GROMACS .gro file of C-alpha atoms in nm:
model
  383
    1MET     CA    1   3.835  15.462  -0.801
    2ARG     CA    2   3.608  15.173  -0.839
    3ALA     CA    3   3.864  14.926  -0.726
    4ASN     CA    4   3.921  15.120  -0.409
    5LEU     CA    5   3.556  15.119  -0.343
    6SER     CA    6   3.514  14.762  -0.406
    7ASN     CA    7   3.804  14.672  -0.156
    8ASN     CA    8   3.632  14.905   0.117
    9GLN     CA    9   3.314  14.722   0.072
   10ARG     CA   10   3.471  14.390   0.095
   11ARG     CA   11   3.649  14.496   0.412
   12GLU     CA   12   3.331  14.615   0.579
   13LYS     CA   13   3.147  14.310   0.494
   14SER     CA   14   3.428  14.088   0.640
   15GLN     CA   15   3.403  14.281   0.968
   16HIS     CA   16   3.037  14.199   1.049
   17GLY     CA   17   3.004  13.990   1.384
   18PHE     CA   18   2.772  13.695   1.468
   19SER     CA   19   2.410  13.757   1.438
   20LEU     CA   20   2.167  13.725   1.735
   21LEU     CA   21   2.040  13.397   1.614
   22GLU     CA   22   2.393  13.250   1.585
   23LEU     CA   23   2.464  13.359   1.935
   24VAL     CA   24   2.136  13.205   2.064
   25LEU     CA   25   2.218  12.885   1.887
   26VAL     CA   26   2.565  12.856   2.038
   27MET     CA   27   2.431  12.926   2.394
   28VAL     CA   28   2.173  12.652   2.360
   29ILE     CA   29   2.428  12.393   2.236
   30MET     CA   30   2.656  12.489   2.522
   31GLY     CA   31   2.372  12.462   2.768
   32VAL     CA   32   2.277  12.119   2.632
   33MET     CA   33   2.630  11.997   2.659
   34ALA     CA   34   2.673  12.129   3.011
   35SER     CA   35   2.345  11.979   3.132
   36VAL     CA   36   2.428  11.649   2.985
   37SER     CA   37   2.782  11.655   3.157
   38LEU     CA   38   2.630  11.751   3.500
   39THR     CA   39   2.365  11.489   3.478
   40PHE     CA   40   2.626  11.215   3.399
   41ILE     CA   41   2.838  11.348   3.700
   42ASP     CA   42   2.532  11.348   3.916
   43GLU     CA   43   2.428  11.009   3.821
   44LYS     CA   44   2.787  10.865   3.873
   45ASP     CA   45   2.799  11.039   4.216
   46SER     CA   46   2.460  10.888   4.312
   47GLN     CA   47   2.568  10.540   4.197
   48GLN     CA   48   2.892  10.570   4.404
   49ARG     CA   49   2.692  10.683   4.720
   50TYR     CA   50   2.443  10.391   4.660
   51GLN     CA   51   2.714  10.132   4.637
   52GLN     CA   52   2.887  10.274   4.957
   53SER     CA   53   2.552  10.269   5.138
   54VAL     CA   54   2.487   9.901   5.034
   55GLU     CA   55   2.825   9.803   5.167
   56LYS     CA   56   2.732   9.957   5.499
   57LEU     CA   57   2.407   9.773   5.507
   58LYS     CA   58   2.582   9.440   5.427
   59MET     CA   59   2.819   9.510   5.711
   60ILE     CA   60   2.556   9.600   5.956
   61GLN     CA   61   2.372   9.271   5.852
   62ARG     CA   62   2.684   9.069   5.929
   63PHE     CA   63   2.728   9.239   6.275
   64ILE     CA   64   2.359   9.184   6.367
   65SER     CA   65   2.332   8.821   6.301
   66SER     CA   66   2.564   8.555   6.155
   67VAL     CA   67   2.538   8.171   6.157
   68HIS     CA   68   2.850   7.962   6.171
   69LEU     CA   69   2.966   7.616   6.262
   70TYR     CA   70   3.111   7.590   6.627
   71GLN     CA   71   3.204   7.243   6.768
   72GLY     CA   72   2.993   7.060   6.520
   73GLN     CA   73   2.679   7.269   6.567
   74LEU     CA   74   2.536   7.565   6.384
   75ILE     CA   75   2.504   7.858   6.627
   76ASN     CA   76   2.378   8.225   6.590
   77SER     CA   77   2.624   8.488   6.697
   78GLY     CA   78   2.661   8.867   6.669
   79PHE     CA   79   2.477   9.160   6.807
   80SER     CA   80   2.146   8.992   6.824
   81ALA     CA   81   2.273   8.691   7.021
   82ASP     CA   82   2.444   8.917   7.274
   83ASN     CA   83   2.157   9.170   7.340
   84GLY     CA   84   1.826   9.045   7.191
   85LEU     CA   85   1.690   9.251   6.930
   86ASN     CA   86   1.442   9.529   6.882
   87ASN     CA   87   1.440   9.877   6.709
   88GLU     CA   88   1.586  10.048   7.009
   89LEU     CA   89   1.883   9.820   7.027
   90ILE     CA   90   1.952   9.862   6.652
   91ASN     CA   91   1.946  10.231   6.717
   92MET     CA   92   2.205  10.178   6.974
   93LEU     CA   93   2.428   9.967   6.741
   94LEU     CA   94   2.403  10.238   6.468
   95GLY     CA   95   2.496  10.513   6.719
   96TYR     CA   96   2.157  10.685   6.720
   97THR     CA   97   2.110  10.621   7.096
   98SER     CA   98   2.400  10.597   7.349
   99ALA     CA   99   2.545  10.251   7.438
  100ASP     CA  100   2.651  10.378   7.768
  101ASP     CA  101   2.315  10.334   7.899
  102TYR     CA  102   2.289   9.957   7.829
  103TYR     CA  103   2.419   9.651   8.012
  104VAL     CA  104   2.791   9.594   7.912
  105TYR     CA  105   2.904   9.258   7.771
  106SER     CA  106   3.021   9.021   8.056
  107ALA     CA  107   2.960   8.673   8.196
  108THR     CA  108   2.599   8.739   8.312
  109PRO     CA  109   2.424   8.556   8.591
  110ILE     CA  110   2.078   8.412   8.479
  111PHE     CA  111   1.771   8.466   8.672
  112VAL     CA  112   1.428   8.278   8.624
  113ASN     CA  113   1.090   8.400   8.722
  114ILE     CA  114   0.944   8.140   8.974
  115ASP     CA  115   0.586   8.291   8.969
  116ALA     CA  116   0.305   8.058   8.875
  117ASP     CA  117   0.267   8.292   8.579
  118ASP     CA  118   0.492   8.557   8.414
  119SER     CA  119   0.320   8.841   8.586
  120SER     CA  120   0.621   8.979   8.761
  121ASP     CA  121   0.855   8.944   8.476
  122ALA     CA  122   0.916   9.310   8.423
  123ASN     CA  123   1.054   9.423   8.763
  124GLY     CA  124   1.231   9.107   8.866
  125SER     CA  125   1.080   9.080   9.206
  126ARG     CA  126   1.009   8.714   9.185
  127LYS     CA  127   1.332   8.613   8.997
  128GLN     CA  128   1.573   8.369   9.144
  129ILE     CA  129   1.937   8.316   9.031
  130ILE     CA  130   2.034   7.982   8.872
  131VAL     CA  131   2.351   7.873   9.035
  132ASN     CA  132   2.650   7.760   8.831
  133THR     CA  133   2.502   7.896   8.508
  134GLN     CA  134   2.587   8.212   8.308
  135LEU     CA  135   2.576   8.337   7.954
  136PHE     CA  136   2.790   8.608   7.800
  137LYS     CA  137   2.548   8.887   7.723
  138GLY     CA  138   2.560   9.269   7.670
  139SER     CA  139   2.684   9.547   7.446
  140ARG     CA  140   3.015   9.509   7.301
  141PRO     CA  141   3.125   9.835   7.155
  142GLY     CA  142   3.487   9.709   7.090
  143LEU     CA  143   3.362   9.437   6.864
  144PHE     CA  144   3.050   9.602   6.713
  145ASP     CA  145   3.182   9.965   6.681
  146LEU     CA  146   3.192   9.954   6.300
  147SER     CA  147   3.432  10.256   6.333
  148GLN     CA  148   3.524  10.280   5.978
  149TYR     CA  149   3.157  10.342   5.894
  150ARG     CA  150   3.088  10.585   6.165
  151ASP     CA  151   3.089  10.963   6.116
  152GLY     CA  152   3.233  11.227   6.373
  153GLU     CA  153   2.929  11.184   6.599
  154GLY     CA  154   2.974  10.800   6.619
  155LYS     CA  155   2.676  10.739   6.393
  156ILE     CA  156   2.634  10.510   6.094
  157LYS     CA  157   2.457  10.689   5.810
  158ASP     CA  158   2.411  10.630   5.445
  159SER     CA  159   2.650  10.798   5.210
  160TRP     CA  160   2.415  11.101   5.169
  161GLY     CA  161   2.476  11.162   5.549
  162GLU     CA  162   2.114  11.054   5.646
  163SER     CA  163   2.021  10.802   5.911
  164PHE     CA  164   1.916  10.457   5.789
  165ASN     CA  165   1.540  10.374   5.812
  166ILE     CA  166   1.451  10.104   6.055
  167GLN     CA  167   1.108   9.930   6.040
  168THR     CA  168   0.951   9.622   6.186
  169LEU     CA  169   0.786   9.362   5.949
  170ASN     CA  170   0.573   9.054   5.963
  171ASN     CA  171   0.401   9.113   6.297
  172ASP     CA  172   0.744   9.217   6.457
  173THR     CA  173   0.921   8.875   6.369
  174GLU     CA  174   1.152   9.068   6.121
  175PHE     CA  175   1.295   9.409   6.082
  176SER     CA  176   1.451   9.588   5.789
  177VAL     CA  177   1.719   9.851   5.775
  178ALA     CA  178   1.695  10.051   5.458
  179ILE     CA  179   1.861  10.358   5.291
  180SER     CA  180   1.617  10.636   5.358
  181ALA     CA  181   1.405  10.764   5.077
  182ALA     CA  182   1.297  11.075   5.254
  183SER     CA  183   1.512  11.311   5.059
  184SER     CA  184   1.430  11.136   4.726
  185THR     CA  185   1.436  11.470   4.555
  186TYR     CA  186   1.811  11.465   4.534
  187LYS     CA  187   1.866  11.083   4.593
  188ASN     CA  188   1.633  11.001   4.314
  189VAL     CA  189   1.540  10.672   4.504
  190SER     CA  190   1.194  10.498   4.611
  191ASN     CA  191   1.093  10.333   4.925
  192ASN     CA  192   1.239  10.004   4.782
  193PHE     CA  193   1.571  10.162   4.701
  194HIS     CA  194   1.770   9.909   4.906
  195ARG     CA  195   1.714   9.736   5.234
  196ILE     CA  196   1.815   9.436   5.444
  197ASN     CA  197   1.557   9.210   5.609
  198ILE     CA  198   1.667   9.015   5.924
  199GLU     CA  199   1.462   8.763   6.106
  200LYS     CA  200   1.494   8.866   6.461
  201SER     CA  201   1.243   8.623   6.646
  202ILE     CA  202   1.027   8.314   6.624
  203TYR     CA  203   0.689   8.234   6.773
  204VAL     CA  204   0.757   8.043   7.108
  205ASN     CA  205   0.481   7.808   7.035
  206GLU     CA  206   0.696   7.659   6.772
  207LEU     CA  207   0.918   7.509   7.043
  208SER     CA  208   0.878   7.187   7.235
  209VAL     CA  209   1.069   7.032   7.508
  210THR     CA  210   1.115   6.672   7.596
  211VAL     CA  211   1.215   6.588   7.960
  212ASN     CA  212   1.356   6.243   8.029
  213ASN     CA  213   1.308   6.066   8.357
  214LEU     CA  214   1.095   6.295   8.567
  215PRO     CA  215   1.111   6.152   8.923
  216ASP     CA  216   0.745   6.071   8.989
  217ALA     CA  217   0.407   6.088   8.833
  218THR     CA  218   0.240   6.293   9.111
  219SER     CA  219   0.439   6.622   9.121
  220HIS     CA  220   0.376   6.898   8.875
  221PHE     CA  221   0.650   7.033   8.656
  222LYS     CA  222   0.699   7.314   8.408
  223VAL     CA  223   0.977   7.416   8.170
  224ALA     CA  224   1.095   7.770   8.191
  225LEU     CA  225   1.250   7.930   7.868
  226ILE     CA  226   1.468   8.216   7.978
  227SER     CA  227   1.588   8.491   7.732
  228PHE     CA  228   1.805   8.806   7.752
  229THR     CA  229   1.703   9.141   7.623
  230ASN     CA  230   1.940   9.429   7.687
  231ARG     CA  231   1.766   9.732   7.847
  232THR     CA  232   1.861  10.083   7.973
  233ASP     CA  233   1.742   9.994   8.332
  234CYS     CA  234   1.943   9.682   8.385
  235ASN     CA  235   2.291   9.827   8.361
  236GLY     CA  236   2.393   9.800   8.717
  237ASN     CA  237   2.372   9.562   9.020
  238SER     CA  238   2.210   9.219   9.017
  239ASP     CA  239   1.879   9.361   9.115
  240GLU     CA  240   1.877   9.557   8.794
  241ILE     CA  241   2.033   9.279   8.585
  242LYS     CA  242   1.724   9.057   8.660
  243ARG     CA  243   1.510   9.305   8.448
  244CYS     CA  244   1.706   9.194   8.145
  245TRP     CA  245   1.586   8.832   8.175
  246GLN     CA  246   1.261   8.732   8.043
  247THR     CA  247   1.080   8.398   8.134
  248LEU     CA  248   0.817   8.204   7.939
  249LYS     CA  249   0.672   7.897   8.106
  250SER     CA  250   0.531   7.585   7.941
  251ASN     CA  251   0.219   7.402   8.024
  252VAL     CA  252   0.201   7.190   8.347
  253ASN     CA  253   0.280   6.824   8.326
  254THR     CA  254   0.361   6.511   8.529
  255ALA     CA  255   0.589   6.222   8.468
  256SER     CA  256   0.475   5.989   8.205
  257PRO     CA  257   0.450   5.623   8.277
  258ALA     CA  258   0.766   5.422   8.201
  259PRO     CA  259   0.724   5.225   7.873
  260PHE     CA  260   0.897   4.924   8.037
  261ASN     CA  261   1.029   4.848   8.373
  262ASN     CA  262   1.279   4.556   8.343
  263VAL     CA  263   1.563   4.604   8.120
  264PHE     CA  264   1.885   4.450   8.173
  265LYS     CA  265   2.250   4.418   8.031
  266ILE     CA  266   2.514   4.158   8.115
  267VAL     CA  267   2.822   4.326   8.243
  268GLU     CA  268   3.156   4.220   8.382
  269SER     CA  269   3.148   4.182   8.763
  270SER     CA  270   3.474   4.367   8.794
  271ASP     CA  271   3.382   4.642   8.548
  272ASP     CA  272   3.038   4.745   8.462
  273ASN     CA  273   3.171   4.919   8.141
  274MET     CA  274   3.251   4.593   7.989
  275ILE     CA  275   2.945   4.447   7.826
  276PHE     CA  276   2.899   4.081   7.730
  277VAL     CA  277   2.920   4.010   7.362
  278ASP     CA  278   2.742   3.710   7.259
  279ASP     CA  279   2.959   3.628   6.963
  280THR     CA  280   3.280   3.645   7.169
  281ASN     CA  281   3.197   3.535   7.509
  282LYS     CA  282   3.071   3.197   7.603
  283ILE     CA  283   2.895   3.108   7.917
  284GLN     CA  284   3.030   2.804   8.091
  285SER     CA  285   2.829   2.810   8.425
  286ILE     CA  286   2.550   3.001   8.615
  287SER     CA  287   2.552   3.062   8.989
  288PRO     CA  288   2.321   2.970   9.167
  289GLU     CA  289   2.253   2.644   9.001
  290PRO     CA  290   1.970   2.652   8.735
  291SER     CA  291   1.753   2.443   8.967
  292ASN     CA  292   1.739   2.728   9.207
  293ILE     CA  293   1.715   3.019   8.953
  294ASN     CA  294   1.342   3.060   9.021
  295THR     CA  295   1.409   3.175   9.374
  296HIS     CA  296   1.651   3.458   9.285
  297LYS     CA  297   1.626   3.797   9.103
  298MET     CA  298   1.794   3.849   8.760
  299THR     CA  299   2.041   4.092   8.911
  300GLU     CA  300   2.162   3.806   9.173
  301LEU     CA  301   2.264   3.556   8.881
  302THR     CA  302   2.639   3.527   8.815
  303PHE     CA  303   2.786   3.392   8.490
  304THR     CA  304   3.129   3.246   8.436
  305ASP     CA  305   3.259   3.241   8.077
  306ASP     CA  306   3.520   3.033   7.903
  307ALA     CA  307   3.796   3.269   8.007
  308ASN     CA  308   3.683   3.231   8.375
  309LYS     CA  309   3.559   3.599   8.384
  310GLN     CA  310   3.262   3.675   8.607
  311TRP     CA  311   2.953   3.837   8.462
  312HIS     CA  312   2.611   3.953   8.600
  313PHE     CA  313   2.281   4.124   8.504
  314ASN     CA  314   2.284   4.497   8.542
  315ALA     CA  315   1.950   4.675   8.553
  316VAL     CA  316   1.900   4.963   8.302
  317MET     CA  317   1.694   5.264   8.403
  318PRO     CA  318   1.409   5.288   8.151
  319THR     CA  319   1.359   5.622   7.975
  320GLN     CA  320   1.048   5.815   8.047
  321ALA     CA  321   0.977   6.098   7.798
  322THR     CA  322   0.737   6.376   7.908
  323GLU     CA  323   0.651   6.652   7.655
  324PHE     CA  324   0.613   7.022   7.732
  325ASP     CA  325   0.497   7.290   7.492
  326PHE     CA  326   0.430   7.662   7.500
  327SER     CA  327   0.093   7.648   7.331
  328ASP     CA  328  -0.045   7.896   7.599
  329HIS     CA  329   0.182   8.167   7.456
  330ALA     CA  330   0.049   8.174   7.109
  331GLU     CA  331   0.139   8.538   7.022
  332ALA     CA  332   0.472   8.540   7.225
  333LYS     CA  333   0.801   8.569   7.042
  334ILE     CA  334   1.146   8.486   7.140
  335THR     CA  335   1.468   8.636   6.984
  336VAL     CA  336   1.700   8.421   6.780
  337GLY     CA  337   2.039   8.344   6.961
  338SER     CA  338   2.127   8.165   7.288
  339HIS     CA  339   1.879   8.092   7.564
  340VAL     CA  340   1.842   7.872   7.867
  341VAL     CA  341   1.588   7.608   7.939
  342ILE     CA  342   1.529   7.496   8.313
  343LEU     CA  343   1.294   7.263   8.502
  344LEU     CA  344   1.053   7.404   8.762
  345GLU     CA  345   0.855   7.191   9.012
  346GLU     CA  346   0.547   7.280   9.209
  347ILE     CA  347   0.600   7.323   9.582
  348SER     CA  348   0.249   7.327   9.691
  349PRO     CA  349  -0.057   7.280   9.478
  350SER     CA  350  -0.279   7.471   9.718
  351SER     CA  351  -0.078   7.777   9.693
  352ASN     CA  352   0.036   7.736   9.331
  353THR     CA  353   0.397   7.825   9.422
  354TRP     CA  354   0.702   7.689   9.227
  355GLN     CA  355   1.075   7.658   9.268
  356ILE     CA  356   1.370   7.546   9.058
  357TYR     CA  357   1.391   7.170   9.060
  358ASN     CA  358   1.708   7.056   9.237
  359ALA     CA  359   1.817   7.409   9.285
  360GLU     CA  360   2.163   7.329   9.411
  361ASN     CA  361   2.236   7.126   9.103
  362PRO     CA  362   1.981   7.253   8.858
  363ILE     CA  363   1.875   7.061   8.535
  364VAL     CA  364   1.958   7.321   8.264
  365THR     CA  365   2.022   7.314   7.888
  366TYR     CA  366   2.144   7.591   7.659
  367VAL     CA  367   1.944   7.650   7.343
  368ASN     CA  368   2.061   7.824   7.032
  369LEU     CA  369   1.784   7.938   6.801
  370LEU     CA  370   1.879   8.019   6.441
  371PRO     CA  371   1.725   8.286   6.210
  372GLY     CA  372   1.513   8.126   5.933
  373VAL     CA  373   1.559   7.767   6.059
  374SER     CA  374   1.278   7.560   6.227
  375PRO     CA  375   1.389   7.482   6.585
  376GLU     CA  376   1.472   7.128   6.673
  377PRO     CA  377   1.302   6.961   6.987
  378ILE     CA  378   1.485   7.060   7.301
  379MET     CA  379   1.598   6.779   7.538
  380LEU     CA  380   1.626   6.784   7.910
  381SER     CA  381   1.744   6.469   8.097
  382LEU     CA  382   1.762   6.406   8.469
  383LEU     CA  383   1.970   6.111   8.434
   0.00000   0.00000   0.00000
């Protein structure tokens, strides 16, 4: 009897379940384990989204501006070189605004504002076409579509599905494109999370232009610096295209006095490209005779060498260097990329009217400004 009772007591004791405290401890442990796992997964997901967003930013930077070697010179190419650069245009590149409203990439005629100042630059009423010149400008969706990074709406967003944040920096000479921190509650990022900074323009007063051999020392001249910025109101005929071109003019100047007037080289009479070499050629005779030299000009003398070749003095045009600058535009900026410099002359001092110098065959040079690189002096030569 006692044995049976003892066995029953043991069976009843072995059938007891977990206590409430034990259940609570198990649930706490499971919760901690789950939260650790979810946190790890969330951090891993955020890291992947971050890396994907950074790759998009790097690709955007390469498309906006890249410097490479072309025909022995460093040039700036990319979206900024084709369109100029401002926040609206970056919004167009990223798909936040429509590219259809902007001027499409093509061989673009160049227009210069011939006003005495730059007052009519906005509407193009006083802009004149520069013959025989053009630059390839405009929006190139086929090249800059970044299709693999666009969503179904054609927009480039970060990997959390939000638009990138675009800001101007350093008095509008730079801008940044950054992963937005607006939703930092789930991104767990700060305003400095990740961004790219791109130099978009330089102060125009950093530029100087040297013009060689201006025709006279009485006429007034200016140098015009012409740049292209794509706009929604220039996507049409030539009257509208004018609006895309902006002109900044230098100070007024006249020809500098020549540093010397009589420079000669001895060349072969039958071929002016053959220059007399003193170590090789020996003069045998001079015509006219030395006794009559004082009655002739240098260019009238003829030399015969030991090989019986005829030589003469050929006048060399001295180089006159006249400097122009843009110091009157202390706060003006110009976009990095390709631009045009052209010479203007004053028609009438009394009316302060100007025109393109030698308009049928204008004196033009192309300038390529690089981001982060001090510009070299610009040269224009009339001869």
